[in-house]
Tab-separated table of C-alpha atoms and ligand atoms in Angstrom:
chain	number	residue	atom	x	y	z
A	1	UNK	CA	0.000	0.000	0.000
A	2	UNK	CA	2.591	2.105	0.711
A	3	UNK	CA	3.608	1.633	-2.852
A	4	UNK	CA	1.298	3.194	-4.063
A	5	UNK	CA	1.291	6.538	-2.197
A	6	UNK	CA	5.149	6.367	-2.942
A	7	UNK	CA	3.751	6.055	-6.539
A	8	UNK	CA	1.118	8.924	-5.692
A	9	UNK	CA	4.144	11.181	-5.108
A	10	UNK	CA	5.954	10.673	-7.865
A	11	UNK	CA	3.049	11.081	-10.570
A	12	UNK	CA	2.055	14.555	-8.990
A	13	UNK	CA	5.995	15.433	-9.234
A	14	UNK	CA	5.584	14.446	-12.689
A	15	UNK	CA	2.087	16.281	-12.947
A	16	UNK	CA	2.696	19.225	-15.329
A	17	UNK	CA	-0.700	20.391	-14.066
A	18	UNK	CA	0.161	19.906	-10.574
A	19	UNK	CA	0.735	23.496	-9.979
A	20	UNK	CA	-3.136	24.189	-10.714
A	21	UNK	CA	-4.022	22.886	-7.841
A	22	UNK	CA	-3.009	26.000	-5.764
A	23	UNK	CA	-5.439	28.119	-7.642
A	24	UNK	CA	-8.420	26.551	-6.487
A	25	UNK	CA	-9.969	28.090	-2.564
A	26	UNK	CA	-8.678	25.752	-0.461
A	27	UNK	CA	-11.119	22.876	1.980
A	28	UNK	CA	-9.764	22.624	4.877
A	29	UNK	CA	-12.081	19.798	6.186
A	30	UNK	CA	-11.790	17.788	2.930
A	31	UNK	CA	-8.698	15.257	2.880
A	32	UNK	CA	-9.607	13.842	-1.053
A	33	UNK	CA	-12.153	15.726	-2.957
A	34	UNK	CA	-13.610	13.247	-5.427
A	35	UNK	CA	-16.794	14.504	-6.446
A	36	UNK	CA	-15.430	17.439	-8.981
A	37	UNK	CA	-17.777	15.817	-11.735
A	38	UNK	CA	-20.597	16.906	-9.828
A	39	UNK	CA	-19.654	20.449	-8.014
A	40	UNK	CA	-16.412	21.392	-9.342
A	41	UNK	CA	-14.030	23.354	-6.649
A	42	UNK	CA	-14.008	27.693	-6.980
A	43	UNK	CA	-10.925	29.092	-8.356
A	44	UNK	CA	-9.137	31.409	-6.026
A	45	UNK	CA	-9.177	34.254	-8.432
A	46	UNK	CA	-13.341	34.315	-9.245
A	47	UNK	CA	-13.773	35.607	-5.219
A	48	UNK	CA	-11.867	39.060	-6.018
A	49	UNK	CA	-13.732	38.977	-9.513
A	50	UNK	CA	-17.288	38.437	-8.271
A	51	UNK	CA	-17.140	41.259	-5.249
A	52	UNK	CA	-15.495	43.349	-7.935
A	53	UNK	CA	-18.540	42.795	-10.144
A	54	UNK	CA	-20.773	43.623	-7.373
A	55	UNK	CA	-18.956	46.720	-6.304
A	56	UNK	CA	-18.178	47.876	-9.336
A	57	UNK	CA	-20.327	46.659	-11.894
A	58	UNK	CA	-23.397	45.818	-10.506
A	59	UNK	CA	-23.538	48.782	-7.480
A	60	UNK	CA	-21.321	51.668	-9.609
A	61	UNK	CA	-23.168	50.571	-12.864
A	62	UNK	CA	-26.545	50.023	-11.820
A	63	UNK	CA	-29.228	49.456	-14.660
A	64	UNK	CA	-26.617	51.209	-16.829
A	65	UNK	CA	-24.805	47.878	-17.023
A	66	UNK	CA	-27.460	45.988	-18.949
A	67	UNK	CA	-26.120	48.102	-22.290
A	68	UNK	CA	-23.210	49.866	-21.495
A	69	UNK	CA	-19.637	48.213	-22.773
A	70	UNK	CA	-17.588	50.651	-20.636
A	71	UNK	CA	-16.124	48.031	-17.659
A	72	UNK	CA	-15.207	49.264	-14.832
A	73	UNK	CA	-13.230	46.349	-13.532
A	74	UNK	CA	-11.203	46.084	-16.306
A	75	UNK	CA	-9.804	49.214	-14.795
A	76	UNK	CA	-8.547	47.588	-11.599
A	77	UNK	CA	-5.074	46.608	-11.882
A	78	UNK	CA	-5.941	43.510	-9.668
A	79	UNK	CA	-8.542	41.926	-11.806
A	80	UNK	CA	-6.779	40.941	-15.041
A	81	UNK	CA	-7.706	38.227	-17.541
A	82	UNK	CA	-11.252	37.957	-18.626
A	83	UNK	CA	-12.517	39.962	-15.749
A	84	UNK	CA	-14.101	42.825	-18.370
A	85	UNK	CA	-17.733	41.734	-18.244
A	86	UNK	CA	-18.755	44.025	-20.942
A	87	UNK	CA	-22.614	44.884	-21.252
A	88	UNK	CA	-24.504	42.078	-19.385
A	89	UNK	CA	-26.902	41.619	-22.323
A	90	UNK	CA	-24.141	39.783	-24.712
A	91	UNK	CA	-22.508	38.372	-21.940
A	92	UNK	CA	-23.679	34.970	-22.542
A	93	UNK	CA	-23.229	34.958	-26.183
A	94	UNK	CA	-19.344	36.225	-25.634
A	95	UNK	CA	-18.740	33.491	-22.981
A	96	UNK	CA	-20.482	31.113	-25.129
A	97	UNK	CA	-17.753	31.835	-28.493
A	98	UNK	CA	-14.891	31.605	-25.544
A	99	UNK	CA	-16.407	28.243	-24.666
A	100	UNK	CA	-17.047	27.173	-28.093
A	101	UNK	CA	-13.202	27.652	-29.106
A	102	UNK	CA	-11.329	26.409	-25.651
A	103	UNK	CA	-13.733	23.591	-25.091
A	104	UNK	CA	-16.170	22.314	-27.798
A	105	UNK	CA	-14.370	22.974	-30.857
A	106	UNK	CA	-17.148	25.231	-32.336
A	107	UNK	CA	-16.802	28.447	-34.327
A	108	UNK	CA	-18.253	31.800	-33.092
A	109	UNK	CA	-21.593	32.841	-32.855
A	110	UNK	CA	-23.193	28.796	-32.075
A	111	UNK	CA	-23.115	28.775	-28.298
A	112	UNK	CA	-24.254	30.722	-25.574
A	113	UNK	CA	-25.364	30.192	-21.577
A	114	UNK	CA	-28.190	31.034	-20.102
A	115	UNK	CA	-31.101	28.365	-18.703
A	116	UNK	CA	-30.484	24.940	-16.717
A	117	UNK	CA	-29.591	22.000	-19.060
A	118	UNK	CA	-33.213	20.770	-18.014
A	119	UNK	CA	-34.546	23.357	-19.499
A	120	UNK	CA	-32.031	23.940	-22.769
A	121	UNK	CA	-32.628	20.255	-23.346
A	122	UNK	CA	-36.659	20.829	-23.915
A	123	UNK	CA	-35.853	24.075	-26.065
A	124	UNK	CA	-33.473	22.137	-28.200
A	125	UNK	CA	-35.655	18.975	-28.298
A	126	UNK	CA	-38.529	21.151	-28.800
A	127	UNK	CA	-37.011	23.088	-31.544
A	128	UNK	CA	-35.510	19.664	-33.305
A	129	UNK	CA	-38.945	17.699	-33.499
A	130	UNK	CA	-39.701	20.699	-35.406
A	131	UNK	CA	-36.790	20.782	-37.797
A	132	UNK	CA	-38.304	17.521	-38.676
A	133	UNK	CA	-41.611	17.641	-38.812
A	134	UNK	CA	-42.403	14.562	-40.377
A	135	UNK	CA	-40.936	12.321	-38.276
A	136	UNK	CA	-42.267	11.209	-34.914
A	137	UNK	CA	-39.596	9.345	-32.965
A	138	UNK	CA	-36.596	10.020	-30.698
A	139	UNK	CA	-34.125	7.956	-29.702
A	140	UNK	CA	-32.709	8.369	-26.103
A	141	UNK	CA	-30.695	5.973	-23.881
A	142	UNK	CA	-32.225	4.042	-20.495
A	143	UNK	CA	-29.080	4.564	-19.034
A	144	UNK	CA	-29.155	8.475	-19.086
A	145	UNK	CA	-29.527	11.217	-16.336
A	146	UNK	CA	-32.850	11.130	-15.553
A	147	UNK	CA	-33.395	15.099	-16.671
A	148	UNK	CA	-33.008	13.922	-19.854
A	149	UNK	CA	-35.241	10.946	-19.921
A	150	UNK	CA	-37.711	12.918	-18.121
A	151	UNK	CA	-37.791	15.720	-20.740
A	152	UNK	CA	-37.973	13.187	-23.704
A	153	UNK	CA	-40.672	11.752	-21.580
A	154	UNK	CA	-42.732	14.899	-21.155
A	155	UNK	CA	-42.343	16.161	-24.786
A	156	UNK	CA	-43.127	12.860	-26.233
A	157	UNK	CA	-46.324	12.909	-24.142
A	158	UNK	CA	-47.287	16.690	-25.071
A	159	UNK	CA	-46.022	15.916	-29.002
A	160	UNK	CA	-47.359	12.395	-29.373
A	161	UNK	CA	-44.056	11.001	-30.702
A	162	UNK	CA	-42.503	7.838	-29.433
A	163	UNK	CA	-39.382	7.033	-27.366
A	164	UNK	CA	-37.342	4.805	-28.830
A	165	UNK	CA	-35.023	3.606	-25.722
A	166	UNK	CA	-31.730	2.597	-26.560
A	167	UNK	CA	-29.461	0.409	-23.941
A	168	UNK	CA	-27.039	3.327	-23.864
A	169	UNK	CA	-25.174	5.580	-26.513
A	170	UNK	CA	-23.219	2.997	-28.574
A	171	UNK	CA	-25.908	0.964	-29.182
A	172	UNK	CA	-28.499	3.779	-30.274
A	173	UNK	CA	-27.572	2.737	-34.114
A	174	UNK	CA	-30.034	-0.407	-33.608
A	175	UNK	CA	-33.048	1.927	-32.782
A	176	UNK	CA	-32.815	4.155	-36.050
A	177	UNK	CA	-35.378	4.090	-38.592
A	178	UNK	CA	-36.636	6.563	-41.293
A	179	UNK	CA	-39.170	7.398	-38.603
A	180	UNK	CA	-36.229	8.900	-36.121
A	181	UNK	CA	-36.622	12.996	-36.069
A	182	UNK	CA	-33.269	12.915	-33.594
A	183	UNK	CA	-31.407	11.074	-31.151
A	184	UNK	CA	-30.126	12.753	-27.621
A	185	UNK	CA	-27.554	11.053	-25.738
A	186	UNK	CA	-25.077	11.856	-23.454
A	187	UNK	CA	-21.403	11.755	-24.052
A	188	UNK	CA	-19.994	10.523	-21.477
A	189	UNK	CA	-22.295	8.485	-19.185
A	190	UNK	CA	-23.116	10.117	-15.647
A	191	UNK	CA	-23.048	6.851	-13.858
A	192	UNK	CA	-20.539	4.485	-15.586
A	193	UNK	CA	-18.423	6.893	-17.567
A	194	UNK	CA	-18.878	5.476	-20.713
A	195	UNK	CA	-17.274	8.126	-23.383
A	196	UNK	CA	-19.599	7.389	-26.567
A	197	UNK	CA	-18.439	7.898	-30.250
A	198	UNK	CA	-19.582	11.155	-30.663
A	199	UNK	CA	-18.789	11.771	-34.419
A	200	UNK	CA	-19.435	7.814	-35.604
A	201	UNK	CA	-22.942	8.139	-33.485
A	202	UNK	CA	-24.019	11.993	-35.285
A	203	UNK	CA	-22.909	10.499	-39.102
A	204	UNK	CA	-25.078	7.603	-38.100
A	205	UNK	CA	-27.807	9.774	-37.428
A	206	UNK	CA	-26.972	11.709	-40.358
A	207	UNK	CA	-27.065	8.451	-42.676
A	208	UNK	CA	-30.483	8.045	-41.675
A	209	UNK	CA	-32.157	11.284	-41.842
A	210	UNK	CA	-31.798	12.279	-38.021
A	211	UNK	CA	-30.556	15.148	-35.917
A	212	UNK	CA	-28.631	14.270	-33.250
A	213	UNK	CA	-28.818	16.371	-29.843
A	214	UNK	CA	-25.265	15.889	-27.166
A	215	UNK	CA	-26.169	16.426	-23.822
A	216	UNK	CA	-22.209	16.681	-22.738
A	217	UNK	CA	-22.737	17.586	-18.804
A	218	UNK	CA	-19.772	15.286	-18.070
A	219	UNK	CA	-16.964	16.044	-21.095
A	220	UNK	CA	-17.075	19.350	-21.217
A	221	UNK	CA	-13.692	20.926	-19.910
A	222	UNK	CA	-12.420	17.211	-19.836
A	223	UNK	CA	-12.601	15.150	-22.941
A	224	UNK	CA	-11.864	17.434	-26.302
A	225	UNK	CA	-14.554	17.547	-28.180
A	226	UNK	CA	-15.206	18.878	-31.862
A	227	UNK	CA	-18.953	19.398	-32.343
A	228	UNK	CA	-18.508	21.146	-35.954
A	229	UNK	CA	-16.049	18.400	-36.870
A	230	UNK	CA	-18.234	16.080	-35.836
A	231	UNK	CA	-21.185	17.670	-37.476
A	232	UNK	CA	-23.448	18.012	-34.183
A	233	UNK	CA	-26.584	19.434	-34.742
A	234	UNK	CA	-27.660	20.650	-31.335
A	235	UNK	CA	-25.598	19.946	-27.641
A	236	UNK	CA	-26.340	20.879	-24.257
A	237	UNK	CA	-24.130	21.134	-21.285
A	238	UNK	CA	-23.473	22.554	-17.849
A	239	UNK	CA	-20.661	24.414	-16.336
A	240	UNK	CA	-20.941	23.554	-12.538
A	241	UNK	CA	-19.283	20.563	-13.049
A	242	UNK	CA	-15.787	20.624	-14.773
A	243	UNK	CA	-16.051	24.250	-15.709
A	244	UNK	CA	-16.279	25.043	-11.929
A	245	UNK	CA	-19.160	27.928	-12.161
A	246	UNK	CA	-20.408	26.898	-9.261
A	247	UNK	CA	-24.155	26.150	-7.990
A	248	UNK	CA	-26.860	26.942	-10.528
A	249	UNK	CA	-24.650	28.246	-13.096
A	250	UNK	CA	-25.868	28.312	-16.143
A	251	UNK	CA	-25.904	25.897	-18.599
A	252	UNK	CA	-24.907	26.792	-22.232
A	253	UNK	CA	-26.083	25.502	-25.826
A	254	UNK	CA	-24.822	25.075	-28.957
A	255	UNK	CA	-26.626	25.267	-32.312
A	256	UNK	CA	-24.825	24.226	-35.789
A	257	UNK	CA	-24.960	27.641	-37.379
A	258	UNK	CA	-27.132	25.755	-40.593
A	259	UNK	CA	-29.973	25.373	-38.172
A	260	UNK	CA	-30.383	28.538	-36.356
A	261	UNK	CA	-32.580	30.011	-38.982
A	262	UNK	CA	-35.239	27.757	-38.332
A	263	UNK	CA	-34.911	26.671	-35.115
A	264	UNK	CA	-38.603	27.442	-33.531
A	265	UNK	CA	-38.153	28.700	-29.993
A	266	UNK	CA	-40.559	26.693	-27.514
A	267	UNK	CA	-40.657	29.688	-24.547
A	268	UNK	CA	-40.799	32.689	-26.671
A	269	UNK	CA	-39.645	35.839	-24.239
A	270	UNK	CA	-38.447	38.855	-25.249
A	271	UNK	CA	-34.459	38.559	-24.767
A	272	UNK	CA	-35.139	36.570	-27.778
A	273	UNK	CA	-36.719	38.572	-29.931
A	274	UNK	CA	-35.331	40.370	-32.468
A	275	UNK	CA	-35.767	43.686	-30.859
A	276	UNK	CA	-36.472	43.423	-27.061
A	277	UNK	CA	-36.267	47.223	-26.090
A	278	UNK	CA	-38.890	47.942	-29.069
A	279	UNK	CA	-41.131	46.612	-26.449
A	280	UNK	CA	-43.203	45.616	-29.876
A	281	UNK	CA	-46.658	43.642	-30.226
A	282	UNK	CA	-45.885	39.932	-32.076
A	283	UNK	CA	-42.880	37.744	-31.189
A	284	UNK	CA	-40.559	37.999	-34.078
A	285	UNK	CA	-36.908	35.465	-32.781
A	286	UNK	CA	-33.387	37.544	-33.063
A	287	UNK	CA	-30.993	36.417	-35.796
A	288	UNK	CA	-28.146	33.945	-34.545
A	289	UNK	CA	-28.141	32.286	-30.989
A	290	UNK	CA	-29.506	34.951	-29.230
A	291	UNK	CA	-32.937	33.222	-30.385
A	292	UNK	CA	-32.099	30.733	-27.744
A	293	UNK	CA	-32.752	32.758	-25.194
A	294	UNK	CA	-35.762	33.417	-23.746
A	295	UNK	CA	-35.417	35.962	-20.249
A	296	UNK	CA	-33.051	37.994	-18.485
A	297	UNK	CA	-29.923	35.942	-18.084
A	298	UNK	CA	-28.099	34.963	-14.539
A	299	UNK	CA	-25.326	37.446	-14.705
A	300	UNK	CA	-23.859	36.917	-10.970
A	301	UNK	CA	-23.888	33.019	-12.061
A	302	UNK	CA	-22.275	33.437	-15.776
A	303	UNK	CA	-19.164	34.955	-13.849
A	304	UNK	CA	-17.059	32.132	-12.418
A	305	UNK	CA	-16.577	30.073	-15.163
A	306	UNK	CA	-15.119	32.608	-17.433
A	307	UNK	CA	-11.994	31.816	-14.807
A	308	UNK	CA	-12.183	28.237	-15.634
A	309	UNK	CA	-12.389	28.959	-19.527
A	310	UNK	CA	-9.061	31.001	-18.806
A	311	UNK	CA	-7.070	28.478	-17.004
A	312	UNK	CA	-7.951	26.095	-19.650
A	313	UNK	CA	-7.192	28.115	-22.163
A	314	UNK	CA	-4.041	28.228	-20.692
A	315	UNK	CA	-3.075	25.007	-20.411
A	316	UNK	CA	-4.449	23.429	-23.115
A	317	UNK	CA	-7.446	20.926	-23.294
A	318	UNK	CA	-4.863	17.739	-24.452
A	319	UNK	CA	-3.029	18.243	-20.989
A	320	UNK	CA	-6.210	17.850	-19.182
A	321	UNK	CA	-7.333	15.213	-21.045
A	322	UNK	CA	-3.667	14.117	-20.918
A	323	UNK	CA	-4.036	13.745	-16.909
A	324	UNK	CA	-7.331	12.656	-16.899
A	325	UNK	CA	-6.417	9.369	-18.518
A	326	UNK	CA	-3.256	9.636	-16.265
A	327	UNK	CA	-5.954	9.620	-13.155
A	328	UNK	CA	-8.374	7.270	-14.071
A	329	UNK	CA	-5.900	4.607	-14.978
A	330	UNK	CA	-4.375	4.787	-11.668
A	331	UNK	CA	-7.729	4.631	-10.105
A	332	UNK	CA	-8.356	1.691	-11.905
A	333	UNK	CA	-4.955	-0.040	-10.518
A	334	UNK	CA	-5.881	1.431	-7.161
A	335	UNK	CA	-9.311	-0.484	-7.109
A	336	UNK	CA	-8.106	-3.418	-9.080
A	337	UNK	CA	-5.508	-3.729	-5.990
A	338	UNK	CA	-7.702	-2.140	-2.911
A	339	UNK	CA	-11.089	-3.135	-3.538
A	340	UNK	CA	-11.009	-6.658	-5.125
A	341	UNK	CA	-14.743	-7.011	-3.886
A	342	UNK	CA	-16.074	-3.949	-6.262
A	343	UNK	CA	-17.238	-3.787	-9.293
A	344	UNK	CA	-15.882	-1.552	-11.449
A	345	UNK	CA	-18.732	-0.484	-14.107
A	346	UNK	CA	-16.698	1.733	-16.158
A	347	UNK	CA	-14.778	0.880	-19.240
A	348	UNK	CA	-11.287	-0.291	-18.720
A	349	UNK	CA	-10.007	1.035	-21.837
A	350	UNK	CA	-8.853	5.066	-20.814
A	351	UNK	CA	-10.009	6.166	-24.658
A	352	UNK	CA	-13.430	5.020	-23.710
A	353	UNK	CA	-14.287	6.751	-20.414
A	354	UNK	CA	-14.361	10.053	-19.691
A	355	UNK	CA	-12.697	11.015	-15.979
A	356	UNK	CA	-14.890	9.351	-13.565
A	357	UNK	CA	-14.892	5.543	-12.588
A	358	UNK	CA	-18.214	3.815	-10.890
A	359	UNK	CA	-17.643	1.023	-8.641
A	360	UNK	CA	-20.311	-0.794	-6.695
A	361	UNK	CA	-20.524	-2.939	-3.587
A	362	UNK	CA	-23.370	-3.499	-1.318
A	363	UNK	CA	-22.151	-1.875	1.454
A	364	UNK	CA	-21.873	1.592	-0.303
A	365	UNK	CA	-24.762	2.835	0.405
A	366	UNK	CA	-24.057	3.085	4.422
A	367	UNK	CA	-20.312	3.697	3.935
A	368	UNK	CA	-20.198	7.435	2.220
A	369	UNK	CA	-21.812	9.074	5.012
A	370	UNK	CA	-18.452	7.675	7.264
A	371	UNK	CA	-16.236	8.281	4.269
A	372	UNK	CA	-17.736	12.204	4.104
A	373	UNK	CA	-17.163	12.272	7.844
A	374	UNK	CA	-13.484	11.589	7.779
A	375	UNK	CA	-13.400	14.435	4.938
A	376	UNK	CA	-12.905	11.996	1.949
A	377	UNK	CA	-15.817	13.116	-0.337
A	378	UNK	CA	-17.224	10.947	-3.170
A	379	UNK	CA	-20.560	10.449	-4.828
A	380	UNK	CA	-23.037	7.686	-4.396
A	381	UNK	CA	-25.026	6.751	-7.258
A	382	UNK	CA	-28.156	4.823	-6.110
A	383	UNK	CA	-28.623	1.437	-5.730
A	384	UNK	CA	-24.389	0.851	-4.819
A	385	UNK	CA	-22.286	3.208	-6.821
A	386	UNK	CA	-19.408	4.781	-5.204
A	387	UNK	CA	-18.422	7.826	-8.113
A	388	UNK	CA	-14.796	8.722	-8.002
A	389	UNK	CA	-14.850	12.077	-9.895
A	390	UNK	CA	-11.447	13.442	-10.801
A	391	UNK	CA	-10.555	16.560	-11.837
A	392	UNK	CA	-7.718	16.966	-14.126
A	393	UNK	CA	-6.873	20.997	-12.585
A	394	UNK	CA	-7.415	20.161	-9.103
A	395	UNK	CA	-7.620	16.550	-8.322
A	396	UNK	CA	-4.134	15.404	-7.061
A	397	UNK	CA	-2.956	11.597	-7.652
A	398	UNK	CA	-2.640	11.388	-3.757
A	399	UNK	CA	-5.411	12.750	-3.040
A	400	UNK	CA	-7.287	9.836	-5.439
A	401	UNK	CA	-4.856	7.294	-3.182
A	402	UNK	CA	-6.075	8.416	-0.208
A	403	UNK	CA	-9.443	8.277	-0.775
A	404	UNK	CA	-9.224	5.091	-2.546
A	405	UNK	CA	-7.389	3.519	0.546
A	406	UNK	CA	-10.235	5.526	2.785
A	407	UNK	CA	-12.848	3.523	1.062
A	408	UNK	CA	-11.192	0.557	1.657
A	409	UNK	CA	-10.176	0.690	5.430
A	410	UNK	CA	-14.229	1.675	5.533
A	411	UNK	CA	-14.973	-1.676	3.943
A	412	UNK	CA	-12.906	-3.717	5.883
A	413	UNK	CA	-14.616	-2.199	9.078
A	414	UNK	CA	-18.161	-2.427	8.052
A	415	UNK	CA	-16.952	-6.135	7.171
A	416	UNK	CA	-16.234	-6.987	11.218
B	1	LIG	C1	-25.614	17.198	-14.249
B	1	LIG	C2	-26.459	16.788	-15.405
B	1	LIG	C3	-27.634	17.481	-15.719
B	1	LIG	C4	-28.080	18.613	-14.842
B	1	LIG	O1	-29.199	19.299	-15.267
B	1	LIG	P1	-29.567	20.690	-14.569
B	1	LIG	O2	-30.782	21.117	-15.220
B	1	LIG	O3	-28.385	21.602	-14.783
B	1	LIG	O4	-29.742	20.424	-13.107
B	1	LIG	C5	-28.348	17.083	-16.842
B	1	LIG	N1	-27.936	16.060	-17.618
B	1	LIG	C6	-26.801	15.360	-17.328
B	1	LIG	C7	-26.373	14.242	-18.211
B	1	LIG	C8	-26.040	15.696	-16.205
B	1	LIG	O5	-24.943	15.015	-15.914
């Protein structure tokens, strides 16, 4: 055992990302913070950046802010980077063309943040169903978050179309027909981690006549993706996970530039009309992703992740993904050596998973409340999942030993 924290050490010597890890606002009660895939960690920097806005842009700006490009933070010698916020109004779609180059491999003008995923996911799903009118089924996966099989659900109810439910992404080829209108899927799993073949899985909808919708909650900021390459029509995502926005931020979506013109808004407000201060009768969409929108966006929320974008930016997507493969293969060793009893129920291959690893035993369920008490912090995934969630900027490869040795020391005393 002591191996492997002696091997611990020497990876995050080797860890060219290692010196991330002092950005982030440190935990003092947390000994191994494995649950980044679900609430990523605050950068130190977005504290000074969000009382700034509030000082500054929100109380010296007032109402003025809404429309007026003149920053006052990007005055203060302190706050450097992206800190301008610009008018509040484009905010989203700026953040959205910095997100669509550093992390989804989309040109300007195609993404922007505003709503929850759960509710992007019914505009885009919405707004698909209608880009193909005459055909009535969608193909989802049973294995998927339950937000998006419970928005599928509702909109096949309200739309009379049918689900067709795959097992999970890869296998959502078998359930296409010339009857599909579009296929939604996640790219990387939420509970076993599966990575899916994005571009093989979107030309397979292509090839027969379907759109096909990414929901990627769980690559984004970790596994590179290319959605014009690839030829995505619509994706979802949300930034509180590996983007480190922090609770509620927004989500953002992306629509291939080809389908904006038609895409049919489903909650028609007036931040996506064409004109919102005309204050005019009949709703009439904005040109470009703006139509996405429907009501005043969540400024305060949009900020922090603009200082994840930036460190990313930085350091390159490849080196996270780089380390992420790094981390989950040594998780895999770890459990392979400390936890012969789980199951692991992620793939074992690192160019199929994405960076979290699901393991299962029955005796998870009672053991993370004792693991969270001794300040080692994963997820549990109902009925037995323990999620190990690692974080390529902040997770350290001790930090994933320790916890992996807390689990089983917890095991071995539930055992006696
Ligand atoms: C986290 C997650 C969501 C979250 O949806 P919200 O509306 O932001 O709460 C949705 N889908 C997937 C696949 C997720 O992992």
């Amino acid at each position: 055992m002591t191996d492997f924290a002696a091997r611990a050490v020497a990876l995050d010597d080797a860890d060219p990302l290692a010196h991330c890890r002092d950005l982030f606002v440190p935990s003092p009660d947390v000994v191994a913070y494995l649950d980044g895939n679900s609430l990523g960690r605050p950068l130190r920097v977005t504290s000074g950046r969000v009382t700034s806005f509030i000082e500054n842009g929100w109380g010296g700006r007032l109402i003025r802010g809404w429309d007026d490009a003149s920053d006052p933070d990007s005055a203060d010698p302190d706050i450097a980077g992206p800190a301008a916020v610009g008018d509040w109004l484009t905010l989203g779609e700026r953040i959205g063309d910095d997100l669509g180059r550093i992390a989804l491999g989309a040109a300007p003008g195609q993404a922007t943040i505003g709503d929850s995923t759960s509710v992007l996911l019914y505009k885009l799903v919405r707004a698909a169903l209608d880009l193909r009118p005459d055909r009535h089924e969608i193909v989802v996966a049973r294995d998927d978050f339950p937000t998006d099989r419970f928005v599928v659900e509702g909109i096949a109810a309200e739309r009379g179309v049918t689900l067709r439910w795959a097992a999970g992404a890869d296998e959502a080829a078998h359930a296409l027909s010339d009857r599909t209108a579009l296929v939604l899927l996640s790219h990387v799993a939420y509970r076993s981690g599966a990575l899916a073949d994005a571009a093989a899985t979107t030309a397979g909808a292509h090839a027969a006549g379907a759109l096909a919708i990414w929901d990627l909650c769980h690559s984004v900021g970790v596994v590179p993706i290319a959605l014009d390459a690839w030829g995505v029509d619509l994706a979802v995502g949300c930034t509180y996970k590996y983007l480190n926005g922090g609770p509620g931020s927004p989500a953002f979506a992306y629509v291939a530039e080809r389908h904006q013109g038609a895409f049919g808004q489903p909650i028609q407000g007036w931040l996506g009309s064409a004109a919102p201060f005309a204050m005019g009768q009949g709703y009439r969409p904005a040109d470009g992703i703006r139509r996405v929108l429907s009501g005043t966006p969540p400024v305060i929320a949009s900020l922090a992740l603009r200082d994840t974008l930036a460190l990313l930016d930085e350091v390159g997507t490849d080196a996270v993904r780089a380390k992420s493969e790094a981390l989950t293969a040594f998780a895999v060793e770890l459990v392979d050596a400390l936890l012969p009893e789980a199951g692991l129920a992620t793939p074992r291959d690192p160019a199929r998973r994405g960076s979290h690893l699901t393991i299962d035993h029955p005796a998870f369920p009672e053991l993370v409340p004792r693991l969270w008490e001794r300040g080692v912090i994963p997820d549990f995934r109902t009925p037995t999942g323990i999620r190990l969630g690692l974080s390529p900027l902040s997770t350290s490869f001790a930090e994933l030993e320790l916890g992996v040795r807390a689990i089983r020391e917890e095991l071995h005393a539930s055992a006696v």
